[in-house]
PDB file of C-alpha atoms in Angstrom:
ATOM      1  CA  MET V   1     173.404 218.106 -69.221  1.00 80.00           C
ATOM      2  CA  PRO V   2     169.992 218.193 -67.482  1.00 86.00           C
ATOM      3  CA  ASN V   3     168.885 221.363 -65.702  1.00 94.00           C
ATOM      4  CA  PHE V   4     167.225 219.706 -62.718  1.00 98.00           C
ATOM      5  CA  ALA V   5     167.580 216.723 -60.415  1.00 98.00           C
ATOM      6  CA  TYR V   6     165.387 215.523 -57.547  1.00 98.00           C
ATOM      7  CA  ILE V   7     167.010 214.848 -54.169  1.00 98.00           C
ATOM      8  CA  ASN V   8     165.036 214.086 -50.995  1.00 95.00           C
ATOM      9  CA  ASN V   9     161.749 215.835 -51.728  1.00 93.00           C
ATOM     10  CA  LYS V  10     163.288 218.742 -53.663  1.00 96.00           C
ATOM     11  CA  PHE V  11     163.860 219.647 -57.303  1.00 98.00           C
ATOM     12  CA  VAL V  12     167.334 221.153 -57.363  1.00 97.00           C
ATOM     13  CA  ASN V  13     169.712 222.640 -59.903  1.00 97.00           C
ATOM     14  CA  PHE V  14     171.615 219.721 -61.413  1.00 97.00           C
ATOM     15  CA  LYS V  15     175.010 221.407 -61.183  1.00 95.00           C
ATOM     16  CA  SER V  16     174.620 222.176 -57.493  1.00 94.00           C
ATOM     17  CA  ALA V  17     172.994 218.859 -56.454  1.00 95.00           C
ATOM     18  CA  LYS V  18     174.637 217.395 -53.308  1.00 96.00           C
ATOM     19  CA  ILE V  19     174.504 214.453 -50.942  1.00 97.00           C
ATOM     20  CA  HIS V  20     176.009 214.120 -47.470  1.00 98.00           C
ATOM     21  CA  ILE V  21     179.692 213.122 -47.232  1.00 98.00           C
ATOM     22  CA  GLU V  22     178.761 210.212 -44.925  1.00 98.00           C
ATOM     23  CA  ASP V  23     175.957 208.882 -47.062  1.00 99.00           C
ATOM     24  CA  ARG V  24     176.355 205.078 -47.097  1.00 99.00           C
ATOM     25  CA  GLY V  25     175.695 205.030 -50.837  1.00 98.00           C
ATOM     26  CA  LEU V  26     178.879 207.059 -51.283  1.00 98.00           C
ATOM     27  CA  GLN V  27     181.073 205.232 -48.747  1.00 98.00           C
ATOM     28  CA  PHE V  28     179.885 201.633 -49.120  1.00 98.00           C
ATOM     29  CA  ALA V  29     177.849 201.444 -52.333  1.00 98.00           C
ATOM     30  CA  ASP V  30     175.025 200.653 -49.879  1.00 98.00           C
ATOM     31  CA  SER V  31     172.464 201.586 -52.465  1.00 99.00           C
ATOM     32  CA  VAL V  32     170.204 200.324 -55.244  1.00 99.00           C
ATOM     33  CA  TYR V  33     169.226 201.910 -58.547  1.00 99.00           C
ATOM     34  CA  GLU V  34     167.092 201.663 -61.652  1.00 99.00           C
ATOM     35  CA  VAL V  35     167.458 203.041 -65.173  1.00 99.00           C
ATOM     36  CA  ILE V  36     164.138 203.620 -66.910  1.00 99.00           C
ATOM     37  CA  ALA V  37     163.839 204.341 -70.618  1.00 98.00           C
ATOM     38  CA  VAL V  38     161.841 207.310 -71.852  1.00 98.00           C
ATOM     39  CA  LEU V  39     160.595 206.985 -75.456  1.00 97.00           C
ATOM     40  CA  ASP V  40     158.490 209.787 -76.927  1.00 95.00           C
ATOM     41  CA  ASN V  41     157.826 211.044 -73.386  1.00 95.00           C
ATOM     42  CA  ASN V  42     156.567 207.585 -72.296  1.00 96.00           C
ATOM     43  CA  LEU V  43     157.985 205.652 -69.351  1.00 98.00           C
ATOM     44  CA  ILE V  44     158.937 202.202 -70.668  1.00 98.00           C
ATOM     45  CA  ASP V  45     158.248 199.074 -68.550  1.00 98.00           C
ATOM     46  CA  LEU V  46     157.703 201.179 -65.429  1.00 98.00           C
ATOM     47  CA  ASP V  47     155.840 198.500 -63.465  1.00 98.00           C
ATOM     48  CA  PHE V  48     158.624 195.948 -64.035  1.00 98.00           C
ATOM     49  CA  HIS V  49     161.206 198.523 -62.863  1.00 99.00           C
ATOM     50  CA  LEU V  50     159.286 199.307 -59.663  1.00 99.00           C
ATOM     51  CA  LYS V  51     158.778 195.623 -58.930  1.00 98.00           C
ATOM     52  CA  ARG V  52     162.531 194.967 -59.251  1.00 99.00           C
ATOM     53  CA  LEU V  53     163.306 198.062 -57.175  1.00 99.00           C
ATOM     54  CA  LYS V  54     161.092 196.741 -54.359  1.00 99.00           C
ATOM     55  CA  TYR V  55     162.911 193.424 -54.536  1.00 99.00           C
ATOM     56  CA  SER V  56     166.365 195.025 -54.312  1.00 99.00           C
ATOM     57  CA  LEU V  57     165.310 197.215 -51.386  1.00 99.00           C
ATOM     58  CA  ARG V  58     163.848 194.239 -49.548  1.00 98.00           C
ATOM     59  CA  GLU V  59     166.911 192.065 -50.068  1.00 98.00           C
ATOM     60  CA  LEU V  60     169.186 194.777 -48.641  1.00 98.00           C
ATOM     61  CA  GLU V  61     166.700 195.745 -45.909  1.00 98.00           C
ATOM     62  CA  ILE V  62     166.590 199.385 -46.987  1.00 98.00           C
ATOM     63  CA  LYS V  63     163.406 200.874 -45.545  1.00 97.00           C
ATOM     64  CA  PHE V  64     161.944 202.884 -48.419  1.00 97.00           C
ATOM     65  CA  ILE V  65     158.260 202.676 -49.340  1.00 95.00           C
ATOM     66  CA  ILE V  66     157.644 202.666 -53.089  1.00 96.00           C
ATOM     67  CA  ASN V  67     154.727 204.907 -54.003  1.00 97.00           C
ATOM     68  CA  LYS V  68     154.107 204.551 -57.720  1.00 98.00           C
ATOM     69  CA  LYS V  69     151.989 207.684 -58.004  1.00 98.00           C
ATOM     70  CA  ASN V  70     154.549 209.906 -56.241  1.00 98.00           C
ATOM     71  CA  LEU V  71     157.516 208.485 -58.172  1.00 98.00           C
ATOM     72  CA  THR V  72     155.661 208.786 -61.485  1.00 98.00           C
ATOM     73  CA  ASN V  73     154.941 212.448 -60.744  1.00 98.00           C
ATOM     74  CA  ILE V  74     158.625 213.034 -60.011  1.00 98.00           C
ATOM     75  CA  PHE V  75     159.617 211.307 -63.261  1.00 99.00           C
ATOM     76  CA  LEU V  76     157.140 213.240 -65.389  1.00 98.00           C
ATOM     77  CA  ASN V  77     158.118 216.552 -63.795  1.00 98.00           C
ATOM     78  CA  LEU V  78     161.800 215.897 -64.556  1.00 98.00           C
ATOM     79  CA  ILE V  79     161.020 214.849 -68.093  1.00 98.00           C
ATOM     80  CA  LYS V  80     159.204 218.167 -68.573  1.00 97.00           C
ATOM     81  CA  LYS V  81     161.772 220.337 -66.757  1.00 97.00           C
ATOM     82  CA  ASN V  82     164.725 218.754 -68.576  1.00 98.00           C
ATOM     83  CA  LYS V  83     162.933 218.352 -71.931  1.00 97.00           C
ATOM     84  CA  THR V  84     163.788 214.656 -72.026  1.00 97.00           C
ATOM     85  CA  ARG V  85     161.599 213.420 -74.861  1.00 96.00           C
ATOM     86  CA  ASN V  86     163.883 210.441 -75.418  1.00 97.00           C
ATOM     87  CA  GLY V  87     166.370 209.284 -72.825  1.00 98.00           C
ATOM     88  CA  ILE V  88     166.675 207.648 -69.458  1.00 98.00           C
ATOM     89  CA  ILE V  89     165.615 208.298 -65.888  1.00 99.00           C
ATOM     90  CA  TYR V  90     168.250 207.394 -63.312  1.00 99.00           C
ATOM     91  CA  LEU V  91     166.867 206.597 -59.857  1.00 99.00           C
ATOM     92  CA  GLN V  92     169.053 205.729 -56.857  1.00 99.00           C
ATOM     93  CA  ILE V  93     168.084 205.012 -53.266  1.00 99.00           C
ATOM     94  CA  THR V  94     170.801 204.809 -50.614  1.00 99.00           C
ATOM     95  CA  ARG V  95     170.419 203.476 -47.085  1.00 99.00           C
ATOM     96  CA  GLY V  96     171.030 206.981 -45.757  1.00 98.00           C
ATOM     97  CA  ILE V  97     173.470 208.954 -43.622  1.00 98.00           C
ATOM     98  CA  GLN V  98     175.473 207.473 -40.739  1.00 98.00           C
ATOM     99  CA  PHE V  99     178.945 207.745 -39.231  1.00 97.00           C
ATOM    100  CA  ARG V 100     181.202 205.414 -41.148  1.00 97.00           C
ATOM    101  CA  GLU V 101     181.120 201.767 -40.021  1.00 97.00           C
ATOM    102  CA  HIS V 102     180.159 198.537 -41.720  1.00 98.00           C
ATOM    103  CA  LYS V 103     177.232 197.779 -39.430  1.00 98.00           C
ATOM    104  CA  TYR V 104     174.251 199.918 -40.326  1.00 97.00           C
ATOM    105  CA  GLN V 105     171.801 201.395 -37.857  1.00 97.00           C
ATOM    106  CA  LYS V 106     168.101 200.749 -37.996  1.00 92.00           C
ATOM    107  CA  ASN V 107     165.649 203.457 -39.015  1.00 92.00           C
ATOM    108  CA  LEU V 108     168.040 205.431 -41.189  1.00 98.00           C
ATOM    109  CA  ILE V 109     166.337 207.827 -43.580  1.00 98.00           C
ATOM    110  CA  PRO V 110     167.114 206.743 -47.183  1.00 99.00           C
ATOM    111  CA  THR V 111     168.426 209.210 -49.719  1.00 98.00           C
ATOM    112  CA  LEU V 112     166.426 209.448 -52.988  1.00 99.00           C
ATOM    113  CA  ILE V 113     168.170 210.702 -56.116  1.00 99.00           C
ATOM    114  CA  VAL V 114     166.510 211.064 -59.511  1.00 99.00           C
ATOM    115  CA  TYR V 115     167.623 212.736 -62.731  1.00 98.00           C
ATOM    116  CA  THR V 116     167.261 212.366 -66.490  1.00 98.00           C
ATOM    117  CA  ARG V 117     169.595 212.155 -69.469  1.00 98.00           C
ATOM    118  CA  ASN V 118     168.784 212.615 -73.163  1.00 97.00           C
ATOM    119  CA  LYS V 119     169.596 209.568 -75.245  1.00 96.00           C
ATOM    120  CA  SER V 120     168.829 208.188 -78.687  1.00 94.00           C
ATOM    121  CA  PHE V 121     167.904 204.519 -79.003  1.00 95.00           C
ATOM    122  CA  ASN V 122     168.863 201.809 -81.496  1.00 94.00           C
ATOM    123  CA  LEU V 123     165.443 201.147 -83.039  1.00 94.00           C
ATOM    124  CA  PRO V 124     164.409 199.103 -86.081  1.00 93.00           C
ATOM    125  CA  GLY V 125     162.900 201.158 -88.881  1.00 83.00           C
ATOM    126  CA  LYS V 126     165.501 203.837 -88.361  1.00 72.00           C
ATOM    127  CA  LYS V 127     169.236 203.228 -88.372  1.00 83.00           C
ATOM    128  CA  PHE V 128     169.207 199.820 -86.677  1.00 93.00           C
ATOM    129  CA  VAL V 129     172.759 198.641 -86.103  1.00 97.00           C
ATOM    130  CA  GLY V 130     174.537 195.643 -84.639  1.00 98.00           C
ATOM    131  CA  VAL V 131     177.526 195.746 -82.299  1.00 99.00           C
ATOM    132  CA  ASN V 132     180.845 194.076 -81.617  1.00 99.00           C
ATOM    133  CA  THR V 133     181.530 192.434 -78.251  1.00 99.00           C
ATOM    134  CA  ILE V 134     184.276 190.688 -76.342  1.00 99.00           C
ATOM    135  CA  THR V 135     184.173 187.960 -73.702  1.00 99.00           C
ATOM    136  CA  TYR V 136     185.612 188.508 -70.247  1.00 99.00           C
ATOM    137  CA  GLN V 137     185.901 186.575 -66.998  1.00 98.00           C
ATOM    138  CA  ASP V 138     182.959 187.154 -64.634  1.00 99.00           C
ATOM    139  CA  LEU V 139     184.525 188.458 -61.386  1.00 97.00           C
ATOM    140  CA  ARG V 140     181.380 189.754 -59.657  1.00 98.00           C
ATOM    141  CA  TRP V 141     179.850 188.850 -56.304  1.00 97.00           C
ATOM    142  CA  LYS V 142     177.224 186.129 -55.912  1.00 97.00           C
ATOM    143  CA  ARG V 143     174.091 188.301 -55.538  1.00 98.00           C
ATOM    144  CA  ARG V 144     173.804 189.724 -59.020  1.00 98.00           C
ATOM    145  CA  ASP V 145     170.004 189.560 -58.725  1.00 99.00           C
ATOM    146  CA  ILE V 146     170.155 192.690 -56.552  1.00 99.00           C
ATOM    147  CA  LYS V 147     170.534 195.863 -58.621  1.00 99.00           C
ATOM    148  CA  THR V 148     173.158 197.537 -56.438  1.00 98.00           C
ATOM    149  CA  VAL V 149     175.490 200.387 -57.451  1.00 98.00           C
ATOM    150  CA  ASN V 150     178.490 198.177 -56.495  1.00 97.00           C
ATOM    151  CA  LEU V 151     179.609 197.807 -60.125  1.00 98.00           C
ATOM    152  CA  LEU V 152     183.427 197.850 -60.149  1.00 98.00           C
ATOM    153  CA  PRO V 153     183.836 194.398 -61.791  1.00 98.00           C
ATOM    154  CA  ASN V 154     181.321 195.483 -64.465  1.00 99.00           C
ATOM    155  CA  ILE V 155     183.252 198.700 -64.997  1.00 99.00           C
ATOM    156  CA  ILE V 156     186.569 196.839 -65.405  1.00 99.00           C
ATOM    157  CA  ALA V 157     185.062 194.521 -67.998  1.00 99.00           C
ATOM    158  CA  ALA V 158     183.225 197.290 -69.825  1.00 99.00           C
ATOM    159  CA  ASN V 159     186.367 199.345 -70.114  1.00 99.00           C
ATOM    160  CA  MET V 160     188.291 196.360 -71.443  1.00 99.00           C
ATOM    161  CA  ALA V 161     185.617 196.182 -74.139  1.00 99.00           C
ATOM    162  CA  LYS V 162     186.073 199.894 -74.808  1.00 99.00           C
ATOM    163  CA  LYS V 163     189.834 199.433 -75.234  1.00 99.00           C
ATOM    164  CA  LYS V 164     189.098 196.806 -77.875  1.00 98.00           C
ATOM    165  CA  ASN V 165     186.562 199.018 -79.679  1.00 98.00           C
ATOM    166  CA  ALA V 166     183.703 196.781 -78.560  1.00 99.00           C
ATOM    167  CA  TYR V 167     180.253 197.812 -77.326  1.00 99.00           C
ATOM    168  CA  GLU V 168     179.872 195.277 -74.521  1.00 99.00           C
ATOM    169  CA  ALA V 169     181.746 192.564 -72.630  1.00 99.00           C
ATOM    170  CA  ILE V 170     179.969 189.216 -72.342  1.00 99.00           C
ATOM    171  CA  LEU V 171     180.823 187.657 -68.972  1.00 99.00           C
ATOM    172  CA  ILE V 172     181.957 184.068 -68.698  1.00 99.00           C
ATOM    173  CA  GLN V 173     181.897 181.998 -65.507  1.00 98.00           C
ATOM    174  CA  ASN V 174     183.367 178.484 -65.501  1.00 97.00           C
ATOM    175  CA  GLY V 175     183.059 178.278 -69.282  1.00 98.00           C
ATOM    176  CA  LYS V 176     179.416 179.402 -69.304  1.00 98.00           C
ATOM    177  CA  VAL V 177     177.824 182.704 -70.251  1.00 99.00           C
ATOM    178  CA  THR V 178     176.128 184.686 -67.458  1.00 99.00           C
ATOM    179  CA  GLU V 179     175.276 188.104 -68.964  1.00 99.00           C
ATOM    180  CA  GLY V 180     176.833 191.336 -70.166  1.00 99.00           C
ATOM    181  CA  THR V 181     178.196 194.093 -67.970  1.00 99.00           C
ATOM    182  CA  SER V 182     174.890 195.933 -68.307  1.00 99.00           C
ATOM    183  CA  SER V 183     172.746 193.617 -70.420  1.00 99.00           C
ATOM    184  CA  ASN V 184     171.263 190.158 -70.724  1.00 99.00           C
ATOM    185  CA  ILE V 185     172.536 187.881 -73.518  1.00 99.00           C
ATOM    186  CA  TRP V 186     170.402 185.712 -75.825  1.00 99.00           C
ATOM    187  CA  ILE V 187     171.343 183.181 -78.472  1.00 99.00           C
ATOM    188  CA  ILE V 188     169.262 181.670 -81.276  1.00 98.00           C
ATOM    189  CA  LYS V 189     169.928 178.202 -82.637  1.00 97.00           C
ATOM    190  CA  ARG V 190     167.526 176.445 -85.022  1.00 94.00           C
ATOM    191  CA  ASN V 191     164.501 178.453 -83.833  1.00 92.00           C
ATOM    192  CA  ASN V 192     165.393 177.898 -80.200  1.00 97.00           C
ATOM    193  CA  LEU V 193     165.797 181.084 -78.192  1.00 98.00           C
ATOM    194  CA  ILE V 194     168.112 180.521 -75.235  1.00 98.00           C
ATOM    195  CA  THR V 195     168.940 182.818 -72.327  1.00 99.00           C
ATOM    196  CA  HIS V 196     170.310 182.351 -68.832  1.00 99.00           C
ATOM    197  CA  PRO V 197     167.670 181.579 -66.187  1.00 98.00           C
ATOM    198  CA  ALA V 198     166.786 184.370 -63.771  1.00 98.00           C
ATOM    199  CA  ASN V 199     168.668 183.376 -60.633  1.00 98.00           C
ATOM    200  CA  SER V 200     171.340 184.971 -58.426  1.00 98.00           C
ATOM    201  CA  ASP V 201     173.953 184.590 -61.179  1.00 98.00           C
ATOM    202  CA  ILE V 202     172.357 187.352 -63.269  1.00 99.00           C
ATOM    203  CA  LEU V 203     170.253 190.496 -62.933  1.00 99.00           C
ATOM    204  CA  LYS V 204     166.671 189.860 -63.961  1.00 98.00           C
ATOM    205  CA  GLY V 205     166.621 192.466 -66.699  1.00 98.00           C
ATOM    206  CA  VAL V 206     163.460 194.475 -67.205  1.00 98.00           C
ATOM    207  CA  THR V 207     163.722 194.339 -71.022  1.00 98.00           C
ATOM    208  CA  ARG V 208     164.361 190.618 -70.620  1.00 98.00           C
ATOM    209  CA  THR V 209     161.146 190.279 -68.606  1.00 98.00           C
ATOM    210  CA  SER V 210     159.159 192.282 -71.131  1.00 98.00           C
ATOM    211  CA  LEU V 211     160.569 190.325 -74.048  1.00 98.00           C
ATOM    212  CA  LEU V 212     159.548 186.997 -72.432  1.00 97.00           C
ATOM    213  CA  LYS V 213     155.911 188.102 -72.772  1.00 95.00           C
ATOM    214  CA  ILE V 214     156.408 188.979 -76.431  1.00 96.00           C
ATOM    215  CA  ILE V 215     158.065 185.650 -77.240  1.00 97.00           C
ATOM    216  CA  LYS V 216     154.890 183.849 -76.238  1.00 94.00           C
ATOM    217  CA  LYS V 217     153.283 185.376 -79.325  1.00 92.00           C
ATOM    218  CA  THR V 218     155.834 183.768 -81.654  1.00 94.00           C
ATOM    219  CA  LYS V 219     156.636 180.218 -82.722  1.00 93.00           C
ATOM    220  CA  LEU V 220     160.026 180.352 -81.087  1.00 96.00           C
ATOM    221  CA  LYS V 221     160.870 177.798 -78.427  1.00 97.00           C
ATOM    222  CA  LEU V 222     162.107 179.610 -75.348  1.00 98.00           C
ATOM    223  CA  ILE V 223     164.739 177.797 -73.288  1.00 98.00           C
ATOM    224  CA  GLU V 224     165.955 179.373 -70.036  1.00 98.00           C
ATOM    225  CA  LYS V 225     169.191 177.587 -69.274  1.00 98.00           C
ATOM    226  CA  GLN V 226     172.912 178.152 -69.054  1.00 98.00           C
ATOM    227  CA  PHE V 227     174.864 177.933 -72.290  1.00 98.00           C
ATOM    228  CA  THR V 228     178.545 177.625 -72.976  1.00 98.00           C
ATOM    229  CA  HIS V 229     181.056 179.910 -74.638  1.00 98.00           C
ATOM    230  CA  LYS V 230     181.190 177.418 -77.498  1.00 98.00           C
ATOM    231  CA  GLN V 231     177.393 177.615 -77.948  1.00 98.00           C
ATOM    232  CA  LEU V 232     177.635 181.401 -77.852  1.00 99.00           C
ATOM    233  CA  ILE V 233     180.123 181.775 -80.679  1.00 98.00           C
ATOM    234  CA  ASN V 234     178.428 179.066 -82.782  1.00 98.00           C
ATOM    235  CA  ALA V 235     174.912 180.475 -82.475  1.00 98.00           C
ATOM    236  CA  ASP V 236     172.856 181.402 -85.520  1.00 98.00           C
ATOM    237  CA  GLU V 237     172.088 184.805 -84.007  1.00 99.00           C
ATOM    238  CA  VAL V 238     173.034 186.605 -80.807  1.00 99.00           C
ATOM    239  CA  PHE V 239     171.577 189.738 -79.252  1.00 99.00           C
ATOM    240  CA  LEU V 240     171.568 191.631 -75.970  1.00 99.00           C
ATOM    241  CA  THR V 241     168.781 193.370 -74.095  1.00 99.00           C
ATOM    242  CA  SER V 242     168.787 196.246 -71.611  1.00 98.00           C
ATOM    243  CA  SER V 243     166.776 199.358 -70.769  1.00 98.00           C
ATOM    244  CA  GLY V 244     169.428 201.538 -72.392  1.00 96.00           C
ATOM    245  CA  SER V 245     169.948 199.414 -75.494  1.00 97.00           C
ATOM    246  CA  PHE V 246     166.502 197.745 -75.938  1.00 98.00           C
ATOM    247  CA  ILE V 247     167.213 194.816 -78.311  1.00 98.00           C
ATOM    248  CA  THR V 248     170.616 195.150 -79.959  1.00 98.00           C
ATOM    249  CA  PRO V 249     172.056 192.591 -82.413  1.00 99.00           C
ATOM    250  CA  ILE V 250     175.556 191.243 -81.732  1.00 99.00           C
ATOM    251  CA  LEU V 251     177.512 190.852 -84.981  1.00 99.00           C
ATOM    252  CA  LYS V 252     180.937 189.911 -83.607  1.00 99.00           C
ATOM    253  CA  ILE V 253     182.263 188.197 -80.489  1.00 99.00           C
ATOM    254  CA  ASP V 254     186.024 188.418 -79.975  1.00 98.00           C
ATOM    255  CA  ASN V 255     186.290 189.324 -83.678  1.00 97.00           C
ATOM    256  CA  LYS V 256     184.385 186.180 -84.725  1.00 98.00           C
ATOM    257  CA  LYS V 257     181.423 187.037 -86.955  1.00 98.00           C
ATOM    258  CA  ILE V 258     177.935 185.903 -85.982  1.00 98.00           C
ATOM    259  CA  ASN V 259     175.525 185.251 -88.883  1.00 98.00           C
ATOM    260  CA  ASN V 260     178.255 186.443 -91.271  1.00 98.00           C
ATOM    261  CA  GLY V 261     178.281 189.790 -89.481  1.00 98.00           C
ATOM    262  CA  LYS V 262     174.682 190.562 -90.422  1.00 98.00           C
ATOM    263  CA  ILE V 263     171.586 191.284 -88.321  1.00 97.00           C
ATOM    264  CA  GLY V 264     169.504 188.126 -88.078  1.00 97.00           C
ATOM    265  CA  ASN V 265     165.876 187.965 -89.191  1.00 97.00           C
ATOM    266  CA  ILE V 266     164.614 186.692 -85.834  1.00 98.00           C
ATOM    267  CA  THR V 267     166.480 189.359 -83.903  1.00 98.00           C
ATOM    268  CA  LEU V 268     165.078 192.045 -86.201  1.00 98.00           C
ATOM    269  CA  LYS V 269     161.512 190.736 -85.801  1.00 97.00           C
ATOM    270  CA  LEU V 270     161.787 190.625 -82.008  1.00 98.00           C
ATOM    271  CA  ALA V 271     163.186 194.161 -81.972  1.00 98.00           C
ATOM    272  CA  GLU V 272     160.252 195.350 -84.093  1.00 97.00           C
ATOM    273  CA  MET V 273     157.756 193.633 -81.793  1.00 97.00           C
ATOM    274  CA  TYR V 274     159.371 195.079 -78.658  1.00 97.00           C
ATOM    275  CA  THR V 275     159.540 198.602 -80.106  1.00 96.00           C
ATOM    276  CA  GLU V 276     155.866 198.380 -81.095  1.00 95.00           C
ATOM    277  CA  ALA V 277     154.959 197.257 -77.571  1.00 95.00           C
ATOM    278  CA  CYS V 278     156.873 200.230 -76.143  1.00 94.00           C
ATOM    279  CA  ILE V 279     155.151 202.735 -78.437  1.00 88.00           C
ATOM    280  CA  ASN V 280     151.643 201.272 -78.088  1.00 86.00           C
ATOM    281  CA  GLY V 281     151.865 200.269 -74.444  1.00 70.00           C
TER     282      GLY V 281
END
């Protein structure tokens, strides 16, 4: 457990950290968030996270000005105070405090919450492992491009995966793959790398965005389009990406082996390239 959190301009003891009972983030999930990886004390893909955070705030009309210098100072202070050499930074911004009603008032003062957690990452060159997954019906709302804390459908699907001893649930909508409960999904077929286009059906993942830049350095053909459940389970390789999982190979989907249950060569190479980019900036 971390020692400190940051709430509304103050570093506070984590155990005694509090928000107001009528904070709209608590009562309505009227709130956005980001999860930023920390690797060897370095903030990973920070600019991409802040860009997405600005987008989410704008789409929900939450009036919070992003100051990169100030936020970075908060992050680095928490990393130091909590001794988070490897882990994640959790940042949440709510619309603020108001008597409970659906219609929000203008000029509310947003609530800022930041804390860290220690975490080890699945990295090539160490103990790089693949995971098992399930598929599950996508029951979420239609603005998945906004990174809101309203995650109940994701929680239901993720816990179904947990019950089946799987790492992640891959969400299916009208027979086509959207994404995971907290990850983007990629398939490889005959040197074609396919992932869902960044539209309102998925969250534009930060690791996804970073990986797109890396792919340009390879001979892989990138195709951003929807793909079917059938294409998913018949792919040569499958992997997921997220800030908490980086690039993680998928070895089974609904107990069906992918690539004979082994980590694919292309997935491994992309993971190595992404890890190198994280370490070397």
